[in-house]
Amino acid sequence: MLRSSQPLTGPNRKRCREDEMLLGTVLDEEDRGFIIDTRSAQAAKQARMTGGGTEPKSSYPQWKRLHRPLERGRPLQESFVKLVEACNDTSLNMDRWLSRLESCRWLSHVKAALSTACLAAQCMDREEASVLVHGAEGMDTTLLVTALAQVILDPSCRTLVGFQGLLEREWIEAGHPFHLRCSRSAYSHARLKQEAPLFLLFLDCVWQLSRQFPFSLEFSERLLLTLFDNAYASAYGTFLCNNEKERCLCKVKENTHSLWAWLNQPGERKKYLNPLYSHNALVIWPSVEPQSIQLWQGLFFRWIRSSQYLDEAWAEIQQLVEGE
């Protein structure tokens, strides 16, 4: 699986021989590959006017392009804001609440992200084909799809240490602009143009996987909640800045502590483990049917509904597992 930004073909349909040669070397002569573009065909076509574009079939004859549009930017942020507002409105009856939940479209974004990740995983697992994923700049929906596909395909990415490595590789080192995307929150009245909860959408999708496959992920919901909190406000430097260059200039590693170092302390690590975990070497194929996608109550209702009884149940399960 490969990821990149969009090709810069531009309005004059410029060719880049180096790009063509690079993708050509990935495939043997008779192989076929898939390019999953996370933009709509129309958006990709419009991008040519500003220097971007897509891979023309004539220049990439062994690659088949598939468009699977995923929202990014302001529409996604507005969806997040509307969901949080609906969750905080205690005056709603059930019909009004369900209507508000549907209109915010957050669960539609979750479904679309999981569906696209499944497509990438299927191309690799069932077609045994190479896959290139990109959108525009390759730092948002691209990372969402590649990271989710790896959780679906690779059991090592479902362990606590493997998942940390996945985040480091596919989000932090790959240049997801955490400072711009997570600079405020759903509670802020400011509507910044570049803010968008892409990382939260990824965590929500992973939570959906953990709910559908409760034995297959070594880490618990508590880890996902901690990662969400630290993406927006953290005492650690792991999610600071927008890219590696900024982190080097700010000397983040020298001046801050790592979130991973804290999580991996023996006393802390135990808190984030799933007591039901059993290694599963198989691919986990999630259902994306509407009835299978549920609202992440542990996050969106965490300050409204007490988690006392759930926490007590998990503690009891942990004791039972340790007693065996």
PDB file of C-alpha atoms in Angstrom:
ATOM      1  CA  MET A   1       0.000   0.000   0.000  1.00  0.00           C
ATOM      2  CA  LEU A   2       1.267   3.411  -1.008  1.00  0.00           C
ATOM      3  CA  ARG A   3       0.121   6.925  -0.184  1.00  0.00           C
ATOM      4  CA  SER A   4       0.896  10.270  -1.768  1.00  0.00           C
ATOM      5  CA  SER A   5      -0.505  13.669  -2.611  1.00  0.00           C
ATOM      6  CA  GLN A   6      -2.288  14.332  -5.911  1.00  0.00           C
ATOM      7  CA  PRO A   7      -0.244  14.434  -9.127  1.00  0.00           C
ATOM      8  CA  LEU A   8       0.440  17.967 -10.363  1.00  0.00           C
ATOM      9  CA  THR A   9      -0.801  17.517 -13.914  1.00  0.00           C
ATOM     10  CA  GLY A  10      -2.421  20.962 -14.043  1.00  0.00           C
ATOM     11  CA  PRO A  11      -4.662  22.407 -16.784  1.00  0.00           C
ATOM     12  CA  ASN A  12      -2.096  21.570 -19.460  1.00  0.00           C
ATOM     13  CA  ARG A  13      -2.036  17.896 -18.443  1.00  0.00           C
ATOM     14  CA  LYS A  14       1.672  17.882 -17.712  1.00  0.00           C
ATOM     15  CA  ARG A  15       3.371  14.522 -17.339  1.00  0.00           C
ATOM     16  CA  CYS A  16       5.876  13.534 -14.695  1.00  0.00           C
ATOM     17  CA  ARG A  17       8.048  10.739 -16.053  1.00  0.00           C
ATOM     18  CA  GLU A  18       9.586  10.130 -12.642  1.00  0.00           C
ATOM     19  CA  ASP A  19       6.150   9.524 -11.067  1.00  0.00           C
ATOM     20  CA  GLU A  20       5.153   7.227 -13.917  1.00  0.00           C
ATOM     21  CA  MET A  21       8.395   5.280 -13.597  1.00  0.00           C
ATOM     22  CA  LEU A  22       8.037   5.042  -9.805  1.00  0.00           C
ATOM     23  CA  LEU A  23       4.535   3.584  -9.963  1.00  0.00           C
ATOM     24  CA  GLY A  24       5.572   1.379 -12.884  1.00  0.00           C
ATOM     25  CA  THR A  25       8.304  -0.266 -10.810  1.00  0.00           C
ATOM     26  CA  VAL A  26       5.745  -1.252  -8.136  1.00  0.00           C
ATOM     27  CA  LEU A  27       3.983  -3.616 -10.540  1.00  0.00           C
ATOM     28  CA  ASP A  28       5.214  -6.512 -12.620  1.00  0.00           C
ATOM     29  CA  GLU A  29       4.411  -6.420 -16.320  1.00  0.00           C
ATOM     30  CA  GLU A  30       1.072  -8.243 -16.067  1.00  0.00           C
ATOM     31  CA  ASP A  31       0.003  -6.857 -12.655  1.00  0.00           C
ATOM     32  CA  ARG A  32      -2.741  -4.354 -12.057  1.00  0.00           C
ATOM     33  CA  GLY A  33      -2.966  -1.770  -9.283  1.00  0.00           C
ATOM     34  CA  PHE A  34      -5.700   0.414  -7.852  1.00  0.00           C
ATOM     35  CA  ILE A  35      -5.595   4.142  -7.163  1.00  0.00           C
ATOM     36  CA  ILE A  36      -8.145   5.133  -4.524  1.00  0.00           C
ATOM     37  CA  ASP A  37      -8.811   8.865  -4.762  1.00  0.00           C
ATOM     38  CA  THR A  38     -10.621  10.233  -1.706  1.00  0.00           C
ATOM     39  CA  ARG A  39     -12.049  13.109  -3.764  1.00  0.00           C
ATOM     40  CA  SER A  40     -15.070  13.018  -6.025  1.00  0.00           C
ATOM     41  CA  ALA A  41     -14.361  12.822  -9.752  1.00  0.00           C
ATOM     42  CA  GLN A  42     -15.669  16.380 -10.097  1.00  0.00           C
ATOM     43  CA  ALA A  43     -13.429  17.717  -7.313  1.00  0.00           C
ATOM     44  CA  ALA A  44     -10.406  15.997  -8.832  1.00  0.00           C
ATOM     45  CA  LYS A  45     -11.236  17.525 -12.212  1.00  0.00           C
ATOM     46  CA  GLN A  46     -11.602  20.996 -10.690  1.00  0.00           C
ATOM     47  CA  ALA A  47      -8.223  20.593  -8.964  1.00  0.00           C
ATOM     48  CA  ARG A  48      -6.553  20.697 -12.372  1.00  0.00           C
ATOM     49  CA  MET A  49      -7.406  24.392 -12.595  1.00  0.00           C
ATOM     50  CA  THR A  50      -5.145  25.080  -9.619  1.00  0.00           C
ATOM     51  CA  GLY A  51      -2.296  22.785 -10.685  1.00  0.00           C
ATOM     52  CA  GLY A  52      -3.484  19.466  -9.262  1.00  0.00           C
ATOM     53  CA  GLY A  53      -5.251  16.610 -10.976  1.00  0.00           C
ATOM     54  CA  THR A  54      -5.366  12.848 -11.384  1.00  0.00           C
ATOM     55  CA  GLU A  55      -3.370  10.099 -13.046  1.00  0.00           C
ATOM     56  CA  PRO A  56      -4.397   9.879 -16.743  1.00  0.00           C
ATOM     57  CA  LYS A  57      -5.062   6.338 -17.959  1.00  0.00           C
ATOM     58  CA  SER A  58      -2.737   6.801 -20.909  1.00  0.00           C
ATOM     59  CA  SER A  59       0.236   7.476 -18.617  1.00  0.00           C
ATOM     60  CA  TYR A  60      -0.647   4.878 -15.972  1.00  0.00           C
ATOM     61  CA  PRO A  61      -2.093   1.988 -18.032  1.00  0.00           C
ATOM     62  CA  GLN A  62      -1.664  -0.643 -15.292  1.00  0.00           C
ATOM     63  CA  TRP A  63      -3.563   1.360 -12.668  1.00  0.00           C
ATOM     64  CA  LYS A  64      -7.329   1.630 -12.242  1.00  0.00           C
ATOM     65  CA  ARG A  65      -8.563   4.778 -10.514  1.00  0.00           C
ATOM     66  CA  LEU A  66     -11.480   4.576  -8.075  1.00  0.00           C
ATOM     67  CA  HIS A  67     -13.087   7.691  -6.598  1.00  0.00           C
ATOM     68  CA  ARG A  68     -14.412   7.362  -3.044  1.00  0.00           C
ATOM     69  CA  PRO A  69     -15.161  10.913  -1.843  1.00  0.00           C
ATOM     70  CA  LEU A  70     -14.632  11.595   1.855  1.00  0.00           C
ATOM     71  CA  GLU A  71     -15.478  14.906   3.496  1.00  0.00           C
ATOM     72  CA  ARG A  72     -12.688  17.026   4.887  1.00  0.00           C
ATOM     73  CA  GLY A  73     -12.365  20.556   6.213  1.00  0.00           C
ATOM     74  CA  ARG A  74     -15.327  22.695   7.190  1.00  0.00           C
ATOM     75  CA  PRO A  75     -18.157  20.216   6.367  1.00  0.00           C
ATOM     76  CA  LEU A  76     -16.610  17.658   8.696  1.00  0.00           C
ATOM     77  CA  GLN A  77     -16.042  20.207  11.449  1.00  0.00           C
ATOM     78  CA  GLU A  78     -19.624  21.466  11.175  1.00  0.00           C
ATOM     79  CA  SER A  79     -20.859  17.888  11.439  1.00  0.00           C
ATOM     80  CA  PHE A  80     -18.815  17.450  14.631  1.00  0.00           C
ATOM     81  CA  VAL A  81     -20.157  20.708  16.088  1.00  0.00           C
ATOM     82  CA  LYS A  82     -23.781  19.793  15.327  1.00  0.00           C
ATOM     83  CA  LEU A  83     -23.331  16.361  16.910  1.00  0.00           C
ATOM     84  CA  VAL A  84     -21.887  17.802  20.121  1.00  0.00           C
ATOM     85  CA  GLU A  85     -24.696  20.380  20.294  1.00  0.00           C
ATOM     86  CA  ALA A  86     -27.297  17.638  19.861  1.00  0.00           C
ATOM     87  CA  CYS A  87     -25.665  15.469  22.534  1.00  0.00           C
ATOM     88  CA  ASN A  88     -25.726  18.375  24.996  1.00  0.00           C
ATOM     89  CA  ASP A  89     -29.386  19.256  24.354  1.00  0.00           C
ATOM     90  CA  THR A  90     -31.223  17.413  27.141  1.00  0.00           C
ATOM     91  CA  SER A  91     -34.615  18.849  26.100  1.00  0.00           C
ATOM     92  CA  LEU A  92     -34.907  16.612  23.031  1.00  0.00           C
ATOM     93  CA  ASN A  93     -37.386  13.747  22.951  1.00  0.00           C
ATOM     94  CA  MET A  94     -36.400  10.530  21.172  1.00  0.00           C
ATOM     95  CA  ASP A  95     -37.804  11.487  17.759  1.00  0.00           C
ATOM     96  CA  ARG A  96     -36.157  14.920  17.822  1.00  0.00           C
ATOM     97  CA  TRP A  97     -32.887  13.402  19.019  1.00  0.00           C
ATOM     98  CA  LEU A  98     -32.803  10.811  16.225  1.00  0.00           C
ATOM     99  CA  SER A  99     -33.618  13.526  13.690  1.00  0.00           C
ATOM    100  CA  ARG A 100     -30.781  15.715  14.976  1.00  0.00           C
ATOM    101  CA  LEU A 101     -28.400  12.763  14.975  1.00  0.00           C
ATOM    102  CA  GLU A 102     -29.209  11.978  11.351  1.00  0.00           C
ATOM    103  CA  SER A 103     -29.003  15.593  10.195  1.00  0.00           C
ATOM    104  CA  CYS A 104     -25.516  16.122  11.613  1.00  0.00           C
ATOM    105  CA  ARG A 105     -24.289  13.253   9.322  1.00  0.00           C
ATOM    106  CA  TRP A 106     -21.428  12.214  11.620  1.00  0.00           C
ATOM    107  CA  LEU A 107     -22.289   8.522  11.388  1.00  0.00           C
ATOM    108  CA  SER A 108     -22.393   8.870   7.586  1.00  0.00           C
ATOM    109  CA  HIS A 109     -18.780  10.068   7.698  1.00  0.00           C
ATOM    110  CA  VAL A 110     -17.850   7.097   9.883  1.00  0.00           C
ATOM    111  CA  LYS A 111     -19.510   4.701   7.442  1.00  0.00           C
ATOM    112  CA  ALA A 112     -17.824   6.306   4.418  1.00  0.00           C
ATOM    113  CA  ALA A 113     -14.382   6.133   6.036  1.00  0.00           C
ATOM    114  CA  LEU A 114     -14.781   2.479   7.022  1.00  0.00           C
ATOM    115  CA  SER A 115     -16.164   1.580   3.573  1.00  0.00           C
ATOM    116  CA  THR A 116     -13.210   3.182   1.791  1.00  0.00           C
ATOM    117  CA  ALA A 117     -10.713   1.515   4.120  1.00  0.00           C
ATOM    118  CA  CYS A 118     -12.423  -1.837   3.462  1.00  0.00           C
ATOM    119  CA  LEU A 119     -12.130  -1.230  -0.278  1.00  0.00           C
ATOM    120  CA  ALA A 120      -8.382  -0.621   0.043  1.00  0.00           C
ATOM    121  CA  ALA A 121      -8.023  -3.707   2.239  1.00  0.00           C
ATOM    122  CA  GLN A 122     -10.029  -5.869  -0.184  1.00  0.00           C
ATOM    123  CA  CYS A 123      -7.912  -4.779  -3.142  1.00  0.00           C
ATOM    124  CA  MET A 124      -4.818  -5.915  -1.261  1.00  0.00           C
ATOM    125  CA  ASP A 125      -6.145  -9.038   0.465  1.00  0.00           C
ATOM    126  CA  ARG A 126      -8.533 -10.500  -2.112  1.00  0.00           C
ATOM    127  CA  GLU A 127      -7.171  -9.098  -5.369  1.00  0.00           C
ATOM    128  CA  GLU A 128      -3.558  -9.295  -4.166  1.00  0.00           C
ATOM    129  CA  ALA A 129      -3.053  -5.936  -5.852  1.00  0.00           C
ATOM    130  CA  SER A 130      -1.005  -2.872  -4.981  1.00  0.00           C
ATOM    131  CA  VAL A 131      -2.984   0.140  -3.811  1.00  0.00           C
ATOM    132  CA  LEU A 132      -2.141   3.845  -3.958  1.00  0.00           C
ATOM    133  CA  VAL A 133      -4.285   6.127  -1.800  1.00  0.00           C
ATOM    134  CA  HIS A 134      -4.387   9.894  -2.181  1.00  0.00           C
ATOM    135  CA  GLY A 135      -6.709  12.852  -2.057  1.00  0.00           C
ATOM    136  CA  ALA A 136      -5.371  16.354  -2.489  1.00  0.00           C
ATOM    137  CA  GLU A 137      -2.369  16.951  -0.212  1.00  0.00           C
ATOM    138  CA  GLY A 138      -2.290  13.420   1.205  1.00  0.00           C
ATOM    139  CA  MET A 139      -2.301  14.502   4.856  1.00  0.00           C
ATOM    140  CA  ASP A 140      -5.939  14.053   5.872  1.00  0.00           C
ATOM    141  CA  THR A 141      -8.375  11.548   4.335  1.00  0.00           C
ATOM    142  CA  THR A 142      -5.422   9.719   2.760  1.00  0.00           C
ATOM    143  CA  LEU A 143      -3.996   8.945   6.207  1.00  0.00           C
ATOM    144  CA  LEU A 144      -7.455   8.077   7.512  1.00  0.00           C
ATOM    145  CA  VAL A 145      -7.846   5.364   4.857  1.00  0.00           C
ATOM    146  CA  THR A 146      -4.322   3.920   4.982  1.00  0.00           C
ATOM    147  CA  ALA A 147      -4.285   3.751   8.789  1.00  0.00           C
ATOM    148  CA  LEU A 148      -7.719   2.105   9.001  1.00  0.00           C
ATOM    149  CA  ALA A 149      -6.852  -0.395   6.263  1.00  0.00           C
ATOM    150  CA  GLN A 150      -3.799  -1.481   8.239  1.00  0.00           C
ATOM    151  CA  VAL A 151      -5.850  -2.019  11.411  1.00  0.00           C
ATOM    152  CA  ILE A 152      -8.248  -4.161   9.379  1.00  0.00           C
ATOM    153  CA  LEU A 153      -5.486  -6.189   7.683  1.00  0.00           C
ATOM    154  CA  ASP A 154      -2.599  -6.378  10.124  1.00  0.00           C
ATOM    155  CA  PRO A 155      -3.009  -7.960  13.590  1.00  0.00           C
ATOM    156  CA  SER A 156       0.199  -6.282  14.786  1.00  0.00           C
ATOM    157  CA  CYS A 157      -1.491  -2.888  14.358  1.00  0.00           C
ATOM    158  CA  ARG A 158      -4.173  -4.029  16.803  1.00  0.00           C
ATOM    159  CA  THR A 159      -1.720  -4.412  19.692  1.00  0.00           C
ATOM    160  CA  LEU A 160      -1.019  -1.539  22.048  1.00  0.00           C
ATOM    161  CA  VAL A 161       2.569  -1.056  20.863  1.00  0.00           C
ATOM    162  CA  GLY A 162       1.691  -1.688  17.207  1.00  0.00           C
ATOM    163  CA  PHE A 163      -1.132   0.838  17.303  1.00  0.00           C
ATOM    164  CA  GLN A 164       1.218   3.462  18.733  1.00  0.00           C
ATOM    165  CA  GLY A 165       3.645   2.735  15.899  1.00  0.00           C
ATOM    166  CA  LEU A 166       0.815   3.053  13.389  1.00  0.00           C
ATOM    167  CA  LEU A 167      -0.139   6.493  14.742  1.00  0.00           C
ATOM    168  CA  GLU A 168       3.470   7.626  14.737  1.00  0.00           C
ATOM    169  CA  ARG A 169       4.014   6.451  11.160  1.00  0.00           C
ATOM    170  CA  GLU A 170       0.682   7.185   9.486  1.00  0.00           C
ATOM    171  CA  TRP A 171      -0.336  10.385  11.268  1.00  0.00           C
ATOM    172  CA  ILE A 172       2.550  12.134  13.006  1.00  0.00           C
ATOM    173  CA  GLU A 173       5.516  11.438  10.714  1.00  0.00           C
ATOM    174  CA  ALA A 174       3.269  11.563   7.623  1.00  0.00           C
ATOM    175  CA  GLY A 175       2.511  15.219   8.392  1.00  0.00           C
ATOM    176  CA  HIS A 176      -1.091  15.395   9.545  1.00  0.00           C
ATOM    177  CA  PRO A 177      -1.334  19.068  10.659  1.00  0.00           C
ATOM    178  CA  PHE A 178      -2.531  18.495  14.225  1.00  0.00           C
ATOM    179  CA  HIS A 179      -2.036  22.123  15.231  1.00  0.00           C
ATOM    180  CA  LEU A 180      -4.300  23.397  12.454  1.00  0.00           C
ATOM    181  CA  ARG A 181      -6.870  20.597  12.579  1.00  0.00           C
ATOM    182  CA  CYS A 182      -7.219  20.390  16.385  1.00  0.00           C
ATOM    183  CA  SER A 183      -6.510  24.003  17.388  1.00  0.00           C
ATOM    184  CA  ARG A 184      -9.940  24.483  18.968  1.00  0.00           C
ATOM    185  CA  SER A 185     -12.831  22.125  19.638  1.00  0.00           C
ATOM    186  CA  ALA A 186     -16.539  21.696  19.000  1.00  0.00           C
ATOM    187  CA  TYR A 187     -17.212  24.050  21.914  1.00  0.00           C
ATOM    188  CA  SER A 188     -15.347  26.962  20.336  1.00  0.00           C
ATOM    189  CA  HIS A 189     -17.340  29.783  18.744  1.00  0.00           C
ATOM    190  CA  ALA A 190     -14.471  30.404  16.345  1.00  0.00           C
ATOM    191  CA  ARG A 191     -14.874  28.608  13.034  1.00  0.00           C
ATOM    192  CA  LEU A 192     -11.353  28.306  11.714  1.00  0.00           C
ATOM    193  CA  LYS A 193     -11.100  27.388   8.058  1.00  0.00           C
ATOM    194  CA  GLN A 194      -8.492  24.652   8.472  1.00  0.00           C
ATOM    195  CA  GLU A 195      -9.941  22.960  11.533  1.00  0.00           C
ATOM    196  CA  ALA A 196     -11.348  19.452  11.003  1.00  0.00           C
ATOM    197  CA  PRO A 197     -11.666  16.386  13.260  1.00  0.00           C
ATOM    198  CA  LEU A 198     -10.025  13.868  10.905  1.00  0.00           C
ATOM    199  CA  PHE A 199      -8.082  12.231  13.729  1.00  0.00           C
ATOM    200  CA  LEU A 200     -11.238  11.976  15.832  1.00  0.00           C
ATOM    201  CA  LEU A 201     -13.008  10.340  12.872  1.00  0.00           C
ATOM    202  CA  PHE A 202     -10.195   7.783  12.722  1.00  0.00           C
ATOM    203  CA  LEU A 203     -10.491   7.062  16.460  1.00  0.00           C
ATOM    204  CA  ASP A 204     -14.266   6.693  16.093  1.00  0.00           C
ATOM    205  CA  CYS A 205     -13.773   4.169  13.277  1.00  0.00           C
ATOM    206  CA  VAL A 206     -11.315   2.208  15.417  1.00  0.00           C
ATOM    207  CA  TRP A 207     -13.882   2.228  18.230  1.00  0.00           C
ATOM    208  CA  GLN A 208     -16.434   0.783  15.781  1.00  0.00           C
ATOM    209  CA  LEU A 209     -13.947  -2.001  15.008  1.00  0.00           C
ATOM    210  CA  SER A 210     -13.374  -2.658  18.710  1.00  0.00           C
ATOM    211  CA  ARG A 211     -17.138  -2.902  19.273  1.00  0.00           C
ATOM    212  CA  GLN A 212     -17.664  -5.307  16.372  1.00  0.00           C
ATOM    213  CA  PHE A 213     -14.559  -7.355  17.242  1.00  0.00           C
ATOM    214  CA  PRO A 214     -14.322  -7.107  21.061  1.00  0.00           C
ATOM    215  CA  PHE A 215     -11.578  -9.772  21.342  1.00  0.00           C
ATOM    216  CA  SER A 216      -9.314  -8.623  18.476  1.00  0.00           C
ATOM    217  CA  LEU A 217      -7.863  -5.319  19.727  1.00  0.00           C
ATOM    218  CA  GLU A 218      -5.395  -5.410  22.610  1.00  0.00           C
ATOM    219  CA  PHE A 219      -6.208  -1.871  23.749  1.00  0.00           C
ATOM    220  CA  SER A 220      -9.440  -0.588  25.261  1.00  0.00           C
ATOM    221  CA  GLU A 221     -11.722   2.391  24.678  1.00  0.00           C
ATOM    222  CA  ARG A 222      -9.813   4.243  27.375  1.00  0.00           C
ATOM    223  CA  LEU A 223      -6.778   4.499  25.097  1.00  0.00           C
ATOM    224  CA  LEU A 224      -8.883   6.007  22.283  1.00  0.00           C
ATOM    225  CA  LEU A 225     -10.367   8.573  24.692  1.00  0.00           C
ATOM    226  CA  THR A 226      -6.892   9.464  25.961  1.00  0.00           C
ATOM    227  CA  LEU A 227      -5.627   9.946  22.405  1.00  0.00           C
ATOM    228  CA  PHE A 228      -8.576  12.215  21.606  1.00  0.00           C
ATOM    229  CA  ASP A 229      -7.920  14.318  24.718  1.00  0.00           C
ATOM    230  CA  ASN A 230      -4.221  14.646  23.959  1.00  0.00           C
ATOM    231  CA  ALA A 231      -4.799  15.599  20.317  1.00  0.00           C
ATOM    232  CA  TYR A 232      -6.705  18.698  21.489  1.00  0.00           C
ATOM    233  CA  ALA A 233      -4.982  19.523  24.808  1.00  0.00           C
ATOM    234  CA  SER A 234      -1.912  17.726  26.075  1.00  0.00           C
ATOM    235  CA  ALA A 235       0.873  17.912  28.609  1.00  0.00           C
ATOM    236  CA  TYR A 236       3.019  15.961  26.119  1.00  0.00           C
ATOM    237  CA  GLY A 237       4.657  16.927  22.849  1.00  0.00           C
ATOM    238  CA  THR A 238       3.598  13.990  20.692  1.00  0.00           C
ATOM    239  CA  PHE A 239       0.790  15.808  18.843  1.00  0.00           C
ATOM    240  CA  LEU A 240       2.355  19.285  18.772  1.00  0.00           C
ATOM    241  CA  CYS A 241       2.940  21.231  15.524  1.00  0.00           C
ATOM    242  CA  ASN A 242       1.903  20.372  11.967  1.00  0.00           C
ATOM    243  CA  ASN A 243       4.844  18.351  10.636  1.00  0.00           C
ATOM    244  CA  GLU A 244       8.329  17.037  11.388  1.00  0.00           C
ATOM    245  CA  LYS A 245      10.006  20.216  10.179  1.00  0.00           C
ATOM    246  CA  GLU A 246       8.076  22.330  12.691  1.00  0.00           C
ATOM    247  CA  ARG A 247       8.774  19.828  15.460  1.00  0.00           C
ATOM    248  CA  CYS A 248      12.498  20.011  14.710  1.00  0.00           C
ATOM    249  CA  LEU A 249      12.485  23.816  14.640  1.00  0.00           C
ATOM    250  CA  CYS A 250      10.608  23.933  17.947  1.00  0.00           C
ATOM    251  CA  LYS A 251      12.846  21.193  19.421  1.00  0.00           C
ATOM    252  CA  VAL A 252       9.760  19.322  20.546  1.00  0.00           C
ATOM    253  CA  LYS A 253      11.595  16.081  21.386  1.00  0.00           C
ATOM    254  CA  GLU A 254      14.187  17.946  23.447  1.00  0.00           C
ATOM    255  CA  ASN A 255      11.726  20.189  25.303  1.00  0.00           C
ATOM    256  CA  THR A 256       8.733  17.898  25.905  1.00  0.00           C
ATOM    257  CA  HIS A 257       7.934  14.392  27.083  1.00  0.00           C
ATOM    258  CA  SER A 258       6.488  11.696  24.820  1.00  0.00           C
ATOM    259  CA  LEU A 259       2.932  10.494  25.339  1.00  0.00           C
ATOM    260  CA  TRP A 260       4.063   6.995  24.357  1.00  0.00           C
ATOM    261  CA  ALA A 261       6.716   6.900  27.094  1.00  0.00           C
ATOM    262  CA  TRP A 262       4.049   7.722  29.658  1.00  0.00           C
ATOM    263  CA  LEU A 263       1.516   5.202  28.290  1.00  0.00           C
ATOM    264  CA  ASN A 264       4.082   2.398  28.225  1.00  0.00           C
ATOM    265  CA  GLN A 265       5.024   2.629  31.886  1.00  0.00           C
ATOM    266  CA  PRO A 266       4.018  -0.704  33.494  1.00  0.00           C
ATOM    267  CA  GLY A 267       1.638   0.975  35.926  1.00  0.00           C
ATOM    268  CA  GLU A 268      -0.059   3.028  33.206  1.00  0.00           C
ATOM    269  CA  ARG A 269       0.000   0.435  30.427  1.00  0.00           C
ATOM    270  CA  LYS A 270      -2.263  -1.906  32.348  1.00  0.00           C
ATOM    271  CA  LYS A 271      -5.032   0.730  32.405  1.00  0.00           C
ATOM    272  CA  TYR A 272      -5.306   0.752  28.607  1.00  0.00           C
ATOM    273  CA  LEU A 273      -5.388  -2.974  27.914  1.00  0.00           C
ATOM    274  CA  ASN A 274      -8.473  -4.874  26.802  1.00  0.00           C
ATOM    275  CA  PRO A 275      -8.922  -7.780  29.269  1.00  0.00           C
ATOM    276  CA  LEU A 276     -10.891  -9.720  26.621  1.00  0.00           C
ATOM    277  CA  TYR A 277      -8.083  -9.571  24.042  1.00  0.00           C
ATOM    278  CA  SER A 278      -7.135 -12.765  22.222  1.00  0.00           C
ATOM    279  CA  HIS A 279      -4.679 -12.622  19.328  1.00  0.00           C
ATOM    280  CA  ASN A 280      -6.511 -12.849  16.013  1.00  0.00           C
ATOM    281  CA  ALA A 281      -4.286 -13.392  12.974  1.00  0.00           C
ATOM    282  CA  LEU A 282      -7.192 -13.010  10.553  1.00  0.00           C
ATOM    283  CA  VAL A 283      -8.355  -9.944   8.662  1.00  0.00           C
ATOM    284  CA  ILE A 284     -11.281  -8.285  10.458  1.00  0.00           C
ATOM    285  CA  TRP A 285     -13.984  -7.171   8.023  1.00  0.00           C
ATOM    286  CA  PRO A 286     -16.341  -4.694   9.698  1.00  0.00           C
ATOM    287  CA  SER A 287     -19.997  -4.358   8.799  1.00  0.00           C
ATOM    288  CA  VAL A 288     -20.876  -0.913   7.466  1.00  0.00           C
ATOM    289  CA  GLU A 289     -24.631  -1.459   7.437  1.00  0.00           C
ATOM    290  CA  PRO A 290     -26.523   1.434   9.117  1.00  0.00           C
ATOM    291  CA  GLN A 291     -27.553  -0.750  12.047  1.00  0.00           C
ATOM    292  CA  SER A 292     -23.912  -1.732  12.626  1.00  0.00           C
ATOM    293  CA  ILE A 293     -22.580   1.834  12.939  1.00  0.00           C
ATOM    294  CA  GLN A 294     -23.322   3.219  16.391  1.00  0.00           C
ATOM    295  CA  LEU A 295     -22.741   6.517  18.147  1.00  0.00           C
ATOM    296  CA  TRP A 296     -19.622   6.454  20.308  1.00  0.00           C
ATOM    297  CA  GLN A 297     -21.390   7.098  23.606  1.00  0.00           C
ATOM    298  CA  GLY A 298     -18.208   6.758  25.655  1.00  0.00           C
ATOM    299  CA  LEU A 299     -16.908   9.903  23.967  1.00  0.00           C
ATOM    300  CA  PHE A 300     -19.914  11.998  23.012  1.00  0.00           C
ATOM    301  CA  PHE A 301     -21.849  11.303  26.237  1.00  0.00           C
ATOM    302  CA  ARG A 302     -18.855  11.056  28.563  1.00  0.00           C
ATOM    303  CA  TRP A 303     -19.736  14.212  30.527  1.00  0.00           C
ATOM    304  CA  ILE A 304     -23.484  13.644  30.413  1.00  0.00           C
ATOM    305  CA  ARG A 305     -23.853   9.983  31.359  1.00  0.00           C
ATOM    306  CA  SER A 306     -21.917   8.428  34.233  1.00  0.00           C
ATOM    307  CA  SER A 307     -19.563   5.609  33.267  1.00  0.00           C
ATOM    308  CA  GLN A 308     -19.330   4.337  36.860  1.00  0.00           C
ATOM    309  CA  TYR A 309     -21.090   1.014  36.268  1.00  0.00           C
ATOM    310  CA  LEU A 310     -19.232   0.341  33.015  1.00  0.00           C
ATOM    311  CA  ASP A 311     -15.904   1.083  34.723  1.00  0.00           C
ATOM    312  CA  GLU A 312     -16.820  -1.259  37.572  1.00  0.00           C
ATOM    313  CA  ALA A 313     -17.769  -3.998  35.098  1.00  0.00           C
ATOM    314  CA  TRP A 314     -14.435  -3.680  33.262  1.00  0.00           C
ATOM    315  CA  ALA A 315     -12.558  -3.780  36.585  1.00  0.00           C
ATOM    316  CA  GLU A 316     -14.391  -6.984  37.519  1.00  0.00           C
ATOM    317  CA  ILE A 317     -13.600  -8.557  34.122  1.00  0.00           C
ATOM    318  CA  GLN A 318      -9.947  -7.618  34.606  1.00  0.00           C
ATOM    319  CA  GLN A 319      -9.876  -9.335  37.997  1.00  0.00           C
ATOM    320  CA  LEU A 320     -11.504 -12.468  36.599  1.00  0.00           C
ATOM    321  CA  VAL A 321      -8.969 -12.652  33.751  1.00  0.00           C
ATOM    322  CA  GLU A 322      -6.030 -12.141  36.091  1.00  0.00           C
ATOM    323  CA  GLY A 323      -7.395 -14.809  38.446  1.00  0.00           C
ATOM    324  CA  GLU A 324      -7.361 -17.507  35.744  1.00  0.00           C
TER     325      GLU A 324
END
